[in-house]
mmCIF file of C-alpha atoms in Angstrom:
data_model
loop_
_atom_site.group_PDB
_atom_site.id
_atom_site.type_symbol
_atom_site.label_atom_id
_atom_site.label_comp_id
_atom_site.label_asym_id
_atom_site.label_seq_id
_atom_site.Cartn_x
_atom_site.Cartn_y
_atom_site.Cartn_z
ATOM 1 C CA GLN A 1 167.958 -9.382 163.144
ATOM 2 C CA LYS A 2 169.101 -5.739 163.829
ATOM 3 C CA GLU A 3 168.260 -4.322 166.891
ATOM 4 C CA VAL A 4 167.228 -1.158 165.681
ATOM 5 C CA GLU A 5 165.569 -0.590 162.294
ATOM 6 C CA GLN A 6 165.894 2.381 160.205
ATOM 7 C CA ASP A 7 164.927 3.355 156.699
ATOM 8 C CA PRO A 8 168.017 4.712 154.899
ATOM 9 C CA GLY A 9 166.403 7.120 152.818
ATOM 10 C CA PRO A 10 167.333 9.704 150.997
ATOM 11 C CA LEU A 11 164.013 11.517 152.499
ATOM 12 C CA SER A 12 164.232 14.783 150.394
ATOM 13 C CA VAL A 13 161.833 17.704 151.533
ATOM 14 C CA PRO A 14 161.466 21.113 150.957
ATOM 15 C CA GLU A 15 162.616 24.305 153.448
ATOM 16 C CA GLY A 16 160.035 24.553 155.906
ATOM 17 C CA ALA A 17 158.875 21.314 155.953
ATOM 18 C CA ILE A 18 157.666 19.222 158.827
ATOM 19 C CA VAL A 19 160.092 16.006 159.111
ATOM 20 C CA SER A 20 159.320 12.791 160.579
ATOM 21 C CA LEU A 21 162.234 10.065 161.209
ATOM 22 C CA ASN A 22 161.285 6.839 162.738
ATOM 23 C CA CYS A 23 162.917 3.746 164.079
ATOM 24 C CA THR A 24 161.612 0.581 165.365
ATOM 25 C CA TYR A 25 163.507 -1.584 167.914
ATOM 26 C CA SER A 26 162.849 -5.249 169.501
ATOM 27 C CA ASN A 27 162.757 -5.918 172.828
ATOM 28 C CA SER A 28 164.276 -3.587 175.499
ATOM 29 C CA ALA A 29 164.284 -3.606 179.072
ATOM 30 C CA PHE A 30 166.159 -0.632 179.180
ATOM 31 C CA GLN A 31 165.136 2.859 179.389
ATOM 32 C CA TYR A 32 166.714 5.105 177.690
ATOM 33 C CA PHE A 33 166.696 6.284 173.581
ATOM 34 C CA MET A 34 168.850 8.728 171.693
ATOM 35 C CA TRP A 35 169.055 10.899 168.418
ATOM 36 C CA TYR A 36 172.006 11.623 167.121
ATOM 37 C CA ARG A 37 172.591 13.857 164.089
ATOM 38 C CA GLN A 38 175.674 13.076 161.879
ATOM 39 C CA TYR A 39 176.940 15.125 159.138
ATOM 40 C CA SER A 40 179.089 13.675 156.462
ATOM 41 C CA ARG A 41 182.983 12.881 157.417
ATOM 42 C CA LYS A 42 181.938 13.938 161.186
ATOM 43 C CA GLY A 43 181.297 12.249 164.475
ATOM 44 C CA PRO A 44 177.396 11.651 165.854
ATOM 45 C CA GLU A 45 176.316 14.638 167.609
ATOM 46 C CA LEU A 46 173.652 14.254 170.561
ATOM 47 C CA LEU A 47 170.524 15.610 170.034
ATOM 48 C CA MET A 48 167.989 14.361 172.208
ATOM 49 C CA TYR A 49 167.221 11.631 174.318
ATOM 50 C CA THR A 50 164.520 10.088 176.071
ATOM 51 C CA TYR A 51 163.827 8.335 179.154
ATOM 52 C CA SER A 52 160.859 5.315 178.949
ATOM 53 C CA SER A 53 157.807 6.495 176.567
ATOM 54 C CA GLY A 54 156.414 9.969 175.865
ATOM 55 C CA ASN A 55 157.507 13.053 173.872
ATOM 56 C CA LYS A 56 160.485 15.317 174.625
ATOM 57 C CA GLU A 57 160.686 18.841 173.372
ATOM 58 C CA ASP A 58 163.498 21.098 172.433
ATOM 59 C CA GLY A 59 163.085 23.826 170.169
ATOM 60 C CA ARG A 60 162.433 22.456 166.443
ATOM 61 C CA PHE A 61 162.963 18.821 167.945
ATOM 62 C CA THR A 62 160.613 16.411 169.195
ATOM 63 C CA ALA A 63 161.226 13.111 170.010
ATOM 64 C CA GLN A 64 158.810 10.750 171.020
ATOM 65 C CA VAL A 65 158.741 6.703 171.965
ATOM 66 C CA ASP A 66 156.298 4.582 171.965
ATOM 67 C CA LYS A 67 157.123 1.656 173.363
ATOM 68 C CA SER A 68 154.327 -0.460 173.522
ATOM 69 C CA SER A 69 154.688 -0.428 169.774
ATOM 70 C CA LYS A 70 158.367 -0.082 170.141
ATOM 71 C CA TYR A 71 158.829 2.496 167.827
ATOM 72 C CA ILE A 72 161.190 6.022 168.032
ATOM 73 C CA SER A 73 160.179 8.938 166.239
ATOM 74 C CA LEU A 74 162.045 12.104 165.767
ATOM 75 C CA PHE A 75 160.235 14.997 164.376
ATOM 76 C CA ILE A 76 161.741 18.275 162.623
ATOM 77 C CA ARG A 77 159.485 21.544 162.677
ATOM 78 C CA ASP A 78 160.075 24.464 159.953
ATOM 79 C CA SER A 79 162.917 22.323 158.702
ATOM 80 C CA GLN A 80 166.324 24.295 157.677
ATOM 81 C CA PRO A 81 168.885 23.274 154.852
ATOM 82 C CA SER A 82 171.255 23.099 157.730
ATOM 83 C CA ASP A 83 169.345 20.597 159.198
ATOM 84 C CA SER A 84 170.870 17.917 155.982
ATOM 85 C CA ALA A 85 172.446 15.407 157.800
ATOM 86 C CA THR A 86 171.728 11.720 158.864
ATOM 87 C CA TYR A 87 169.977 11.115 161.781
ATOM 88 C CA LEU A 88 170.710 7.855 164.054
ATOM 89 C CA CYS A 89 168.886 6.820 166.629
ATOM 90 C CA ALA A 90 169.991 4.061 169.370
ATOM 91 C CA ARG A 91 168.639 2.395 172.045
ATOM 92 C CA GLU A 92 170.207 1.593 175.459
ATOM 93 C CA TYR A 93 170.852 -2.492 175.727
ATOM 94 C CA ASN A 94 172.521 -2.956 178.989
ATOM 95 C CA PHE A 95 174.295 -0.041 181.279
ATOM 96 C CA ASN A 96 176.095 2.507 179.067
ATOM 97 C CA LYS A 97 175.854 0.515 176.162
ATOM 98 C CA PHE A 98 173.442 0.830 173.039
ATOM 99 C CA TYR A 99 172.457 -0.265 169.697
ATOM 100 C CA PHE A 100 172.624 2.633 166.699
ATOM 101 C CA GLY A 101 170.467 2.352 163.881
ATOM 102 C CA SER A 102 171.834 2.725 160.411
ATOM 103 C CA GLY A 103 171.022 6.382 160.093
ATOM 104 C CA THR A 104 168.524 8.132 157.732
ATOM 105 C CA LYS A 105 169.738 10.436 155.408
ATOM 106 C CA LEU A 106 167.934 13.675 155.391
ATOM 107 C CA ASN A 107 168.224 16.252 152.465
ATOM 108 C CA VAL A 108 166.177 19.556 152.994
ATOM 109 C CA LYS A 109 165.990 21.523 149.678
ATOM 110 C CA PRO A 110 166.286 25.435 150.336
ATOM 111 C CA ASP B 1 187.543 23.810 174.268
ATOM 112 C CA GLY B 2 186.545 20.383 175.579
ATOM 113 C CA GLY B 3 186.585 17.736 173.077
ATOM 114 C CA ILE B 4 187.214 14.200 171.827
ATOM 115 C CA THR B 5 190.216 14.434 169.207
ATOM 116 C CA GLN B 6 190.611 11.394 166.968
ATOM 117 C CA SER B 7 193.849 11.129 164.954
ATOM 118 C CA PRO B 8 195.105 10.431 161.713
ATOM 119 C CA LYS B 9 191.447 11.453 159.887
ATOM 120 C CA TYR B 10 192.715 9.219 157.225
ATOM 121 C CA LEU B 11 194.947 6.042 157.276
ATOM 122 C CA PHE B 12 196.150 3.397 154.948
ATOM 123 C CA ARG B 13 196.870 -0.284 155.922
ATOM 124 C CA LYS B 14 198.799 -2.331 153.763
ATOM 125 C CA GLU B 15 198.167 -6.386 154.750
ATOM 126 C CA GLY B 16 199.841 -8.000 157.593
ATOM 127 C CA GLN B 17 200.155 -4.314 159.161
ATOM 128 C CA ASN B 18 198.865 -3.588 162.090
ATOM 129 C CA VAL B 19 197.786 0.045 163.132
ATOM 130 C CA THR B 20 196.636 2.228 165.502
ATOM 131 C CA LEU B 21 193.920 5.155 166.072
ATOM 132 C CA SER B 22 194.310 7.539 168.487
ATOM 133 C CA CYS B 23 191.387 8.907 170.723
ATOM 134 C CA GLU B 24 192.070 11.606 173.296
ATOM 135 C CA GLN B 25 189.682 13.748 175.226
ATOM 136 C CA ASN B 26 189.763 16.316 177.629
ATOM 137 C CA LEU B 27 186.170 16.308 178.961
ATOM 138 C CA ASN B 28 187.327 14.601 182.105
ATOM 139 C CA HIS B 29 185.476 11.622 181.066
ATOM 140 C CA ASP B 30 185.620 7.969 183.179
ATOM 141 C CA ALA B 31 184.319 5.877 180.070
ATOM 142 C CA MET B 32 185.460 5.417 176.460
ATOM 143 C CA TYR B 33 184.381 3.451 173.696
ATOM 144 C CA TRP B 34 185.304 2.641 169.924
ATOM 145 C CA TYR B 35 182.434 2.116 167.189
ATOM 146 C CA ARG B 36 183.077 0.551 163.575
ATOM 147 C CA GLN B 37 180.442 2.123 161.649
ATOM 148 C CA ASP B 38 180.166 0.484 158.110
ATOM 149 C CA PRO B 39 177.837 1.898 155.037
ATOM 150 C CA GLY B 40 174.359 0.466 155.681
ATOM 151 C CA GLN B 41 174.823 -0.803 159.347
ATOM 152 C CA GLY B 42 174.647 0.893 162.446
ATOM 153 C CA LEU B 43 177.384 2.061 164.708
ATOM 154 C CA ARG B 44 178.847 -1.629 166.124
ATOM 155 C CA LEU B 45 180.836 -1.344 169.622
ATOM 156 C CA ILE B 46 184.461 -2.961 169.496
ATOM 157 C CA TYR B 47 185.583 -2.247 173.100
ATOM 158 C CA TYR B 48 184.996 -0.295 175.962
ATOM 159 C CA SER B 49 186.403 0.923 179.333
ATOM 160 C CA GLN B 50 184.866 1.986 182.240
ATOM 161 C CA ILE B 51 188.185 3.543 184.140
ATOM 162 C CA VAL B 52 191.727 3.505 183.323
ATOM 163 C CA ASN B 53 193.586 0.188 183.133
ATOM 164 C CA ASP B 54 190.387 -2.099 182.562
ATOM 165 C CA PHE B 55 188.492 -2.578 179.308
ATOM 166 C CA GLN B 56 186.133 -4.942 178.054
ATOM 167 C CA LYS B 57 185.241 -6.342 174.812
ATOM 168 C CA GLY B 58 182.176 -5.587 172.642
ATOM 169 C CA ASP B 59 180.354 -7.059 170.176
ATOM 170 C CA ILE B 60 183.095 -7.160 167.746
ATOM 171 C CA ALA B 61 186.490 -6.892 169.239
ATOM 172 C CA GLU B 62 188.083 -9.984 167.233
ATOM 173 C CA GLY B 63 191.034 -8.570 165.217
ATOM 174 C CA TYR B 64 191.289 -5.537 167.665
ATOM 175 C CA SER B 65 193.142 -4.363 170.795
ATOM 176 C CA VAL B 66 192.977 -1.217 173.192
ATOM 177 C CA SER B 67 195.082 -0.205 176.233
ATOM 178 C CA ARG B 68 193.718 2.629 178.534
ATOM 179 C CA GLU B 69 196.849 3.661 180.564
ATOM 180 C CA LYS B 70 195.630 7.070 180.787
ATOM 181 C CA LYS B 71 192.336 8.523 181.431
ATOM 182 C CA GLU B 72 192.368 10.527 178.553
ATOM 183 C CA SER B 73 193.562 8.161 175.899
ATOM 184 C CA PHE B 74 192.145 5.157 174.931
ATOM 185 C CA PRO B 75 194.134 3.830 171.457
ATOM 186 C CA LEU B 76 192.693 1.431 169.073
ATOM 187 C CA THR B 77 194.877 -1.131 167.383
ATOM 188 C CA VAL B 78 193.475 -2.813 164.098
ATOM 189 C CA THR B 79 195.687 -6.003 163.585
ATOM 190 C CA SER B 80 196.552 -8.144 160.722
ATOM 191 C CA ALA B 81 193.852 -10.372 162.188
ATOM 192 C CA GLN B 82 190.749 -7.818 160.586
ATOM 193 C CA LYS B 83 190.683 -8.934 157.620
ATOM 194 C CA ASN B 84 187.910 -6.718 156.978
ATOM 195 C CA PRO B 85 189.249 -3.576 158.425
ATOM 196 C CA THR B 86 187.767 -1.197 155.817
ATOM 197 C CA ALA B 87 185.648 1.460 157.873
ATOM 198 C CA PHE B 88 185.066 4.699 159.748
ATOM 199 C CA TYR B 89 186.315 4.015 163.021
ATOM 200 C CA LEU B 90 184.636 6.302 166.169
ATOM 201 C CA CYS B 91 185.687 6.969 169.496
ATOM 202 C CA ALA B 92 183.119 8.184 172.525
ATOM 203 C CA SER B 93 183.519 9.188 175.628
ATOM 204 C CA SER B 94 180.939 9.723 178.578
ATOM 205 C CA ASN B 95 180.718 10.429 182.329
ATOM 206 C CA PRO B 96 178.614 7.497 184.044
ATOM 207 C CA ASP B 97 176.710 9.316 187.257
ATOM 208 C CA ILE B 98 178.118 7.915 190.654
ATOM 209 C CA TRP B 99 175.416 4.410 190.115
ATOM 210 C CA GLY B 100 176.811 3.650 187.178
ATOM 211 C CA GLY B 101 174.113 4.921 185.723
ATOM 212 C CA TRP B 102 173.480 6.630 182.037
ATOM 213 C CA GLN B 103 174.893 9.604 180.540
ATOM 214 C CA PRO B 104 175.314 10.640 177.114
ATOM 215 C CA GLN B 105 177.803 9.913 174.930
ATOM 216 C CA HIS B 106 179.842 12.568 172.863
ATOM 217 C CA PHE B 107 181.899 11.143 169.824
ATOM 218 C CA GLY B 108 184.853 11.871 168.454
ATOM 219 C CA ASP B 109 185.216 13.004 164.366
ATOM 220 C CA GLY B 110 186.382 9.654 163.287
ATOM 221 C CA THR B 111 189.324 7.881 161.582
ATOM 222 C CA ARG B 112 188.531 6.467 158.200
ATOM 223 C CA LEU B 113 190.901 3.504 157.841
ATOM 224 C CA SER B 114 191.451 2.024 154.222
ATOM 225 C CA ILE B 115 193.009 -1.046 152.794
ATOM 226 C CA LEU B 116 195.789 -0.143 150.172
#
């Protein structure tokens, strides 16, 4: 059983659409959850992190954690072609150690 | 600009050969990590180091070795004992706070290793 599950996609949307990316995870006693964006042949870059549950917003991005249903979401408003990338979610399982999902590939069409 | 530099970008290994992947950071981070990324799988932790001259095995350490002689450097050796080394290797660093608490990990741009 994978510790963090993501739909691999690809998810294809028109420019300007609202994108919803989701992960499910198994039990976690730890509190940190992260979203990374990874462009092709590049390393992941941290987009957002959340602590415990609830929402966190940063510009066009909103991260949401629902601990009761073990669900992590990333919403992208007004999506742009430059948002086309693979999005990785991660959850902490030990101090400074994380399980990563396999990523969802997003394609935003102009 | 501060960051993490991985080299080479592409690397080819012959059967029975050991190869070493370089990771250098100038972020003054204490902790460094090596991950392996395979298609359809999440990043998996190979080794990590919280401080110079100390490192611990991650979830898939077999067939790999590391050293941490300098704060800036954390090279990974893929030995001939690693039977399926073809993957994208990512190095990361972070700076845990004074209580050992969480801080985000920053990644390099990876090394793609293939078998000849």
